[in-house]
Amino acid sequence: MAKHNIGYFFREGMSNMFSHGFMSFAAIGITVACLLIMGTFSLVAVNADAQLKTLESENEVLAFVNEDYTEDQAKGLQSELENLSNVASVQYISKEDAMASFQAQYPDEQMFQNNLKPEIFRDRYAVHLKDLHLTKETVAALKDVEGIDDVNAYEEISNGFITVRNIATVVCVALILILFVVSIFIISNTIKLTTFDRREEIAIMRMVGATNGFIRWPFVYEGFMLGLLGAVISFFLQWALYEAVARGVATNDTLQLIHIVSFEQLWVPVAAVFGGTGILIGVGGSLSAIRKFLKA
Amino acid sequence: MAKHNIGYFFREGMSNMFSHGFMSFAAIGITVACLLIMGTFSLVAVNADAQLKTLESENEVLAFVNEDYTEDQAKGLQSELENLSNVASVQYISKEDAMASFQAQYPDEQMFQNNLKPEIFRDRYAVHLKDLHLTKETVAALKDVEGIDDVNAYEEISNGFITVRNIATVVCVALILILFVVSIFIISNTIKLTTFDRREEIAIMRMVGATNGFIRWPFVYEGFMLGLLGAVISFFLQWALYEAVARGVATNDTLQLIHIVSFEQLWVPVAAVFGGTGILIGVGGSLSAIRKFLKA
Amino acid sequence: MIRLTDVEMEYENGTDAIRGITLNIADGEFVFLVGPSGSGKSTIINLLTGELIPSAGRIMVNGFAVSTISGKQLPLMRRTLGVIFQDFRLIEKKTVYDNLSFVMRAVGASPKEIRKRIPYVLELVGLKDKALCHPTELSGGEQQRVAIARALVNNPTTIIADEPTGNLDPDRSLELMRLLIRINELGATVVIVTHEKELVNRFEKRVVTIDGGKIISDQIGGYVGGTIHG
Amino acid sequence: MIRLTDVEMEYENGTDAIRGITLNIADGEFVFLVGPSGSGKSTIINLLTGELIPSAGRIMVNGFAVSTISGKQLPLMRRTLGVIFQDFRLIEKKTVYDNLSFVMRAVGASPKEIRKRIPYVLELVGLKDKALCHPTELSGGEQQRVAIARALVNNPTTIIADEPTGNLDPDRSLELMRLLIRINELGATVVIVTHEKELVNRFEKRVVTIDGGKIISDQIGGYVGGTIHG
Ligand SMILES: Nc1ncnc2c1ncn2[C@@H]1O[C@H](COP(=O)(O)OP(=O)(O)OP(=O)(O)O)[C@@H](O)[C@H]1O
Ligand SMILES: Nc1ncnc2c1ncn2[C@@H]1O[C@H](COP(=O)(O)OP(=O)(O)OP(=O)(O)O)[C@@H](O)[C@H]1O
Ligand SMILES: [Mg+2]
Ligand SMILES: [Mg+2]
């Protein structure tokens, strides 16, 4: 390809974009709309996932120590518990601590505040698991430990929790996939429509002896520019939107608790996905749109 | 308008739709995609809302009776509490009942099962509120009642709950609105693109003396048919999707608890919204697309 | 009746296509409009049909003041005209038959009238067996004849033709001219833009010659200019 | 060199446009192709350019076997041709200048060559001051001259013209013919489809007459058929 051709293709692609003003506007607008919807859902999903991970890590299993064990004997179990597979960490909670936290939970039952004695509680370990899916197996392993009388696994709770999280993940991934497919469908159709009235132009180029490669390049450039422009606009809109929401959450009394992942941590993948998707769709749409005119 | 013209317009609109095969296909496909996305979100939101309403109704405030009151005296407060504004219902819970439910909550603390006496609990009322927003005021009113010592309002909980629900509602409504606007944008652009290569046809009709009304009708019919077809296809796809998800939820062990609103309760508004939106967009898009060709 | 009074036309890009033309054509007249390429002939046609609005001057066509016509009146005026365009302007997606039925519909003809009239008109231009073809399946001359048929189909009182024989062989050109003369003898006004000196010279009709947006001659018979045949 | 051997062409809709044509045109020849509307002239042109594939027979153009040409060879063959289409086929969104520069680009001309060649060619067809107009801003004859300029701009060895004078006045037609004859004298092969009996008769060139998809006459000078001028 001669050097002056590259510039020509580029200028041709650009000028096509502008001379098909309305068409280009529609294609870019639709790209932006689709990317924004996809992006917003993905970001909500990322945040929800981060939130859920935090909650999950707080989930614990209680292992009660035999009532006949002394405090020292009870403490002695720690290393044995820690060595079990799937146990992330264990924390010893004495009778006294258990009572204190129990009392804190029931400030309104006056009697609990004065009449309770630590002796009615048992020593216990709060056990954090690595993988909640294996709760059942780990509970069995904990129960097999000499000196552990009973395990409160909250099994239904953690099971339910995992299910909810799994469903949330599946729903999010499904929605994003659907939106992705829909976006590609919409954008490539738009580009096809915009190139539809160019078949004449292509026919003339073919008639005067232009090669298919030569005919293709301006369209590729045009698709590239359309996709890139759509991606860039979407990226900045997405950024602005994200920051606005994040600020809203941060200044709201109740919502402060929600930890919003900062955009700095996210912008690289967001930019990459937007750019990649935009360009892919733009170039792919253009190529598929002119393919049939190049055949005959 | 002469009788034979109505048939003509209709046939013309239909035949236009078929002769612009690819264009029509694109417009319908995009309508379906947009309606489905909008519909799915709306239906998820409706179900979430129903779910939240159920949870909300279970939310209660505990009003503790003075320890010196006898059981009869305590029961005597019921009508007074019921008469407070914003109180939906009150349920008397005796010391014994309170202990029983407390014990049921802590099956693992062996000592609670044997050593507790009802006397350490207080008589109480479970108070259901009409409007959770007014919790604060109602708590104050409850406290003012002679014989009520203390109120456990779970104020933070219900506050947080309301906030979460409000946010969920706002997010859903915002998403649906955005999707709606995006859908209209996409579909009307598509229809504009599809009518773009008809300007010639319109010019000829004008040149031979057709009135603007005459020129407009086939386009209106075409837009109507496109929108309606898109709506009908979307409706049935939405239905199938909904039933599939509902069946999935019903047969899943954990998810059974979630109450899915049956499609029978929803199909009328779904059909109405889909049909209305589809036709509105189709006809509106067509009209706006040909408007500029009719001007000059 | 066609009456142009001091008409001027300057296009948006500054081209002065018509520079002051006054021209009267009575009902039932037959007029050739000739002149070199770019002299303003098609511009005059477009002014008559109301497609262009003159920069100055007054235009009356069949009782309508075209230069100031309202949107409601314009279609009524156009129904009195049958126009053959230089570039045919056929609808590629419709068959020949539908290209014709479509313009009959547009002015409110009944299906019965349409079924009767179209075969007759296609017969006139010699395209009876091409009724179900699309314009892309026709030769250049055949397309031109479809354009002619379309101009005749609504039985207009005035026929305006821009180069109706540019793509026709001499036999067909002569045939078409004879047809237009017959229609003229039945009462229609006919205005024909043409380069074909042969045709113009063959019939003793009024010839208006334009050059540079002005009328340079208006006489009966004889093509003005065109050195090769001079 | 153009060689058609027993060529037949039946369109998809069953129209038998060409029914066995054998025709040789040597390099440097000047040939008029005449015949009534719908006789198959444009079909022959489209067969020569490779736009249509013959149903039967063999076609050679400038050393390429067009009837069996590969996708890679087709552009190379077409670069040897300059074609003027009956319906012009200009790109409405590009100016006259860009309509020409675009086809020079397409065959790999440098910007410098383009800047030199286009004004020269526009001068030849008399459109120098319309370079920046869009085709919609031109008269029919001016559009036809842009189509002619485009066919000349790449300096082809063979020029094929389908009704190049259909929209031109007699003076311009004669001028164009003289231009094509000059180009022919410089070595190019020229094939012209036309109805203009005057022009055909004026030059003593080879005239091939087609009717009903067959060659009915092949002689030097003299338009065959066309009773009005007979
Ligand atoms: N694409 C097509 N499909 C089907 N039939 C066609 C097609 N193109 C042309 N024809 C038919 O083939 C025959 C020859 O057409 P062609 O265009 O070659 O005629 P022509 O000699 O160029 O006529 P003209 O002088 O009117 O341009 C005509 O009967 C025409 O209707
Ligand atoms: N839409 C337009 N915008 C600007 N200039 C135009 C437009 N249409 C025509 N012109 C110019 O106006 C002049 C007259 O054009 P017109 O089409 O009336 O010529 P004509 O007499 O019909 O020529 P021909 O015989 O070649 O068709 C020409 O110089 C042309 O370039
Ligand atoms: Mg003209
Ligand atoms: Mg032809």
PDB file of C-alpha atoms in Angstrom, chain A residues 22-23 25-26 29-30 33-34 37 40-41 64 67 102 105-106 108-112 115-116 120-122 124 150-152 159-160 163 167 175 178-179 182 185-186 189-190 192-194 196-197 199 252 254-255 258 292, chain B residues 22-23 25-26 29-30 33-34 37 40-41 64 67 102 105-106 108-112 115-116 120-122 124 150-152 159-160 163 167 175 178-179 182 185-186 189-190 192-194 196-197 199 252 254-255 258 292:
ATOM      1  CA  PHE A  22     -27.169  11.841  10.608  1.00  0.00           C
ATOM      2  CA  MET A  23     -26.221   8.233  10.026  1.00  0.00           C
ATOM      3  CA  PHE A  25     -24.717  10.402  14.714  1.00  0.00           C
ATOM      4  CA  ALA A  26     -27.219   7.582  15.020  1.00  0.00           C
ATOM      5  CA  GLY A  29     -25.475   7.545  19.779  1.00  0.00           C
ATOM      6  CA  ILE A  30     -26.576   3.944  19.767  1.00  0.00           C
ATOM      7  CA  ALA A  33     -26.353   4.089  24.754  1.00  0.00           C
ATOM      8  CA  CYS A  34     -25.512   0.409  24.610  1.00  0.00           C
ATOM      9  CA  ILE A  37     -26.206   0.432  29.826  1.00  0.00           C
ATOM     10  CA  THR A  40     -23.614   0.682  34.382  1.00  0.00           C
ATOM     11  CA  PHE A  41     -24.822  -2.834  35.017  1.00  0.00           C
ATOM     12  CA  PHE A  64     -18.608 -25.019  71.357  1.00  0.00           C
ATOM     13  CA  GLU A  67     -18.258 -27.883  79.352  1.00  0.00           C
ATOM     14  CA  PHE A 102     -24.965 -11.600  74.403  1.00  0.00           C
ATOM     15  CA  GLN A 105     -27.426  -7.892  71.823  1.00  0.00           C
ATOM     16  CA  TYR A 106     -30.342  -7.661  74.252  1.00  0.00           C
ATOM     17  CA  ASP A 108     -33.907  -4.301  76.463  1.00  0.00           C
ATOM     18  CA  GLU A 109     -34.200  -7.465  78.521  1.00  0.00           C
ATOM     19  CA  GLN A 110     -33.334  -5.838  81.839  1.00  0.00           C
ATOM     20  CA  MET A 111     -32.945  -9.122  83.664  1.00  0.00           C
ATOM     21  CA  PHE A 112     -30.183 -10.278  81.319  1.00  0.00           C
ATOM     22  CA  ASN A 115     -28.900 -11.804  86.633  1.00  0.00           C
ATOM     23  CA  LEU A 116     -26.724 -13.699  84.125  1.00  0.00           C
ATOM     24  CA  ILE A 120     -24.287 -20.620  81.930  1.00  0.00           C
ATOM     25  CA  PHE A 121     -22.379 -19.933  78.682  1.00  0.00           C
ATOM     26  CA  ARG A 122     -19.847 -22.246  77.090  1.00  0.00           C
ATOM     27  CA  ARG A 124     -16.426 -21.301  72.048  1.00  0.00           C
ATOM     28  CA  ASP A 150     -21.235 -29.022  69.304  1.00  0.00           C
ATOM     29  CA  VAL A 151     -21.047 -26.865  66.208  1.00  0.00           C
ATOM     30  CA  ASN A 152     -23.476 -24.157  65.318  1.00  0.00           C
ATOM     31  CA  ASN A 159     -26.376 -21.964  52.259  1.00  0.00           C
ATOM     32  CA  GLY A 160     -29.064 -19.394  51.617  1.00  0.00           C
ATOM     33  CA  THR A 163     -27.522 -19.245  46.855  1.00  0.00           C
ATOM     34  CA  ILE A 167     -28.246 -16.087  41.796  1.00  0.00           C
ATOM     35  CA  LEU A 175     -28.092  -9.470  31.909  1.00  0.00           C
ATOM     36  CA  ILE A 178     -27.889 -10.201  26.890  1.00  0.00           C
ATOM     37  CA  LEU A 179     -27.135  -6.498  26.764  1.00  0.00           C
ATOM     38  CA  VAL A 182     -28.328  -6.817  21.951  1.00  0.00           C
ATOM     39  CA  PHE A 185     -27.022  -6.565  17.141  1.00  0.00           C
ATOM     40  CA  ILE A 186     -28.247  -2.982  17.313  1.00  0.00           C
ATOM     41  CA  ASN A 189     -27.547  -3.212  12.163  1.00  0.00           C
ATOM     42  CA  THR A 190     -27.155   0.522  12.439  1.00  0.00           C
ATOM     43  CA  LYS A 192     -25.381  -1.843   8.004  1.00  0.00           C
ATOM     44  CA  LEU A 193     -28.178   0.652   7.500  1.00  0.00           C
ATOM     45  CA  THR A 194     -25.720   3.510   7.269  1.00  0.00           C
ATOM     46  CA  PHE A 196     -26.734   0.635   2.745  1.00  0.00           C
ATOM     47  CA  ASP A 197     -26.849   3.753   0.597  1.00  0.00           C
ATOM     48  CA  ARG A 199     -23.665   0.322  -2.464  1.00  0.00           C
ATOM     49  CA  ASN A 252     -26.101   9.975  52.348  1.00  0.00           C
ATOM     50  CA  THR A 254     -27.553   5.604  55.761  1.00  0.00           C
ATOM     51  CA  LEU A 255     -25.695   4.710  52.598  1.00  0.00           C
ATOM     52  CA  ILE A 258     -21.841   0.910  51.551  1.00  0.00           C
ATOM     53  CA  LYS A 292     -22.182  -8.538   0.318  1.00  0.00           C
TER      54      LYS A 292
ATOM     55  CA  PHE B  22     -33.813  -6.251   5.999  1.00  0.00           C
ATOM     56  CA  MET B  23     -34.759  -2.796   7.227  1.00  0.00           C
ATOM     57  CA  PHE B  25     -36.281  -6.957  10.266  1.00  0.00           C
ATOM     58  CA  ALA B  26     -33.780  -4.634  11.902  1.00  0.00           C
ATOM     59  CA  GLY B  29     -35.523  -6.861  16.107  1.00  0.00           C
ATOM     60  CA  ILE B  30     -34.430  -3.688  17.826  1.00  0.00           C
ATOM     61  CA  ALA B  33     -34.674  -6.193  22.135  1.00  0.00           C
ATOM     62  CA  CYS B  34     -35.528  -2.884  23.778  1.00  0.00           C
ATOM     63  CA  ILE B  37     -34.851  -5.420  28.337  1.00  0.00           C
ATOM     64  CA  THR B  40     -37.461  -7.822  32.201  1.00  0.00           C
ATOM     65  CA  PHE B  41     -36.266  -5.047  34.445  1.00  0.00           C
ATOM     66  CA  PHE B  64     -42.760  -3.490  76.990  1.00  0.00           C
ATOM     67  CA  GLU B  67     -43.130  -4.951  85.368  1.00  0.00           C
ATOM     68  CA  PHE B 102     -36.459 -16.673  73.136  1.00  0.00           C
ATOM     69  CA  GLN B 105     -34.014 -18.672  69.075  1.00  0.00           C
ATOM     70  CA  TYR B 106     -31.081 -20.081  71.100  1.00  0.00           C
ATOM     71  CA  ASP B 108     -27.526 -24.074  71.333  1.00  0.00           C
ATOM     72  CA  GLU B 109     -27.215 -22.337  74.697  1.00  0.00           C
ATOM     73  CA  GLN B 110     -28.083 -25.397  76.767  1.00  0.00           C
ATOM     74  CA  MET B 111     -28.502 -23.444  79.977  1.00  0.00           C
ATOM     75  CA  PHE B 112     -31.275 -21.273  78.508  1.00  0.00           C
ATOM     76  CA  ASN B 115     -32.568 -22.532  83.853  1.00  0.00           C
ATOM     77  CA  LEU B 116     -34.733 -19.631  82.581  1.00  0.00           C
ATOM     78  CA  ILE B 120     -37.126 -12.482  84.078  1.00  0.00           C
ATOM     79  CA  PHE B 121     -39.040 -11.495  80.880  1.00  0.00           C
ATOM     80  CA  ARG B 122     -41.570  -8.718  80.643  1.00  0.00           C
ATOM     81  CA  ARG B 124     -44.985  -7.057  75.757  1.00  0.00           C
ATOM     82  CA  ASP B 150     -40.088   0.999  77.233  1.00  0.00           C
ATOM     83  CA  VAL B 151     -40.264   0.632  73.449  1.00  0.00           C
ATOM     84  CA  ASN B 152     -37.837  -1.303  71.279  1.00  0.00           C
ATOM     85  CA  ASN B 159     -34.879   3.206  58.811  1.00  0.00           C
ATOM     86  CA  GLY B 160     -32.209   1.284  56.967  1.00  0.00           C
ATOM     87  CA  THR B 163     -33.722   3.496  52.745  1.00  0.00           C
ATOM     88  CA  ILE B 167     -32.931   3.246  46.764  1.00  0.00           C
ATOM     89  CA  LEU B 175     -33.002   2.294  34.898  1.00  0.00           C
ATOM     90  CA  ILE B 178     -33.199   5.334  30.841  1.00  0.00           C
ATOM     91  CA  LEU B 179     -33.934   2.144  28.964  1.00  0.00           C
ATOM     92  CA  VAL B 182     -32.729   4.730  24.866  1.00  0.00           C
ATOM     93  CA  PHE B 185     -34.007   6.807  20.520  1.00  0.00           C
ATOM     94  CA  ILE B 186     -32.782   3.584  18.966  1.00  0.00           C
ATOM     95  CA  ASN B 189     -33.498   6.240  14.539  1.00  0.00           C
ATOM     96  CA  THR B 190     -33.876   2.828  13.008  1.00  0.00           C
ATOM     97  CA  LYS B 192     -35.651   7.006  10.229  1.00  0.00           C
ATOM     98  CA  LEU B 193     -32.862   5.077   8.600  1.00  0.00           C
ATOM     99  CA  THR B 194     -35.304   2.667   7.049  1.00  0.00           C
ATOM    100  CA  PHE B 196     -34.296   7.332   4.410  1.00  0.00           C
ATOM    101  CA  ASP B 197     -34.191   5.614   1.043  1.00  0.00           C
ATOM    102  CA  ARG B 199     -37.392  10.082  -0.040  1.00  0.00           C
ATOM    103  CA  ASN B 252     -35.065 -24.671  43.490  1.00  0.00           C
ATOM    104  CA  THR B 254     -33.663 -22.500  48.579  1.00  0.00           C
ATOM    105  CA  LEU B 255     -35.478 -20.154  46.257  1.00  0.00           C
ATOM    106  CA  ILE B 258     -39.327 -16.309  47.141  1.00  0.00           C
ATOM    107  CA  LYS B 292     -38.897  16.532   6.640  1.00  0.00           C
TER     108      LYS B 292
END
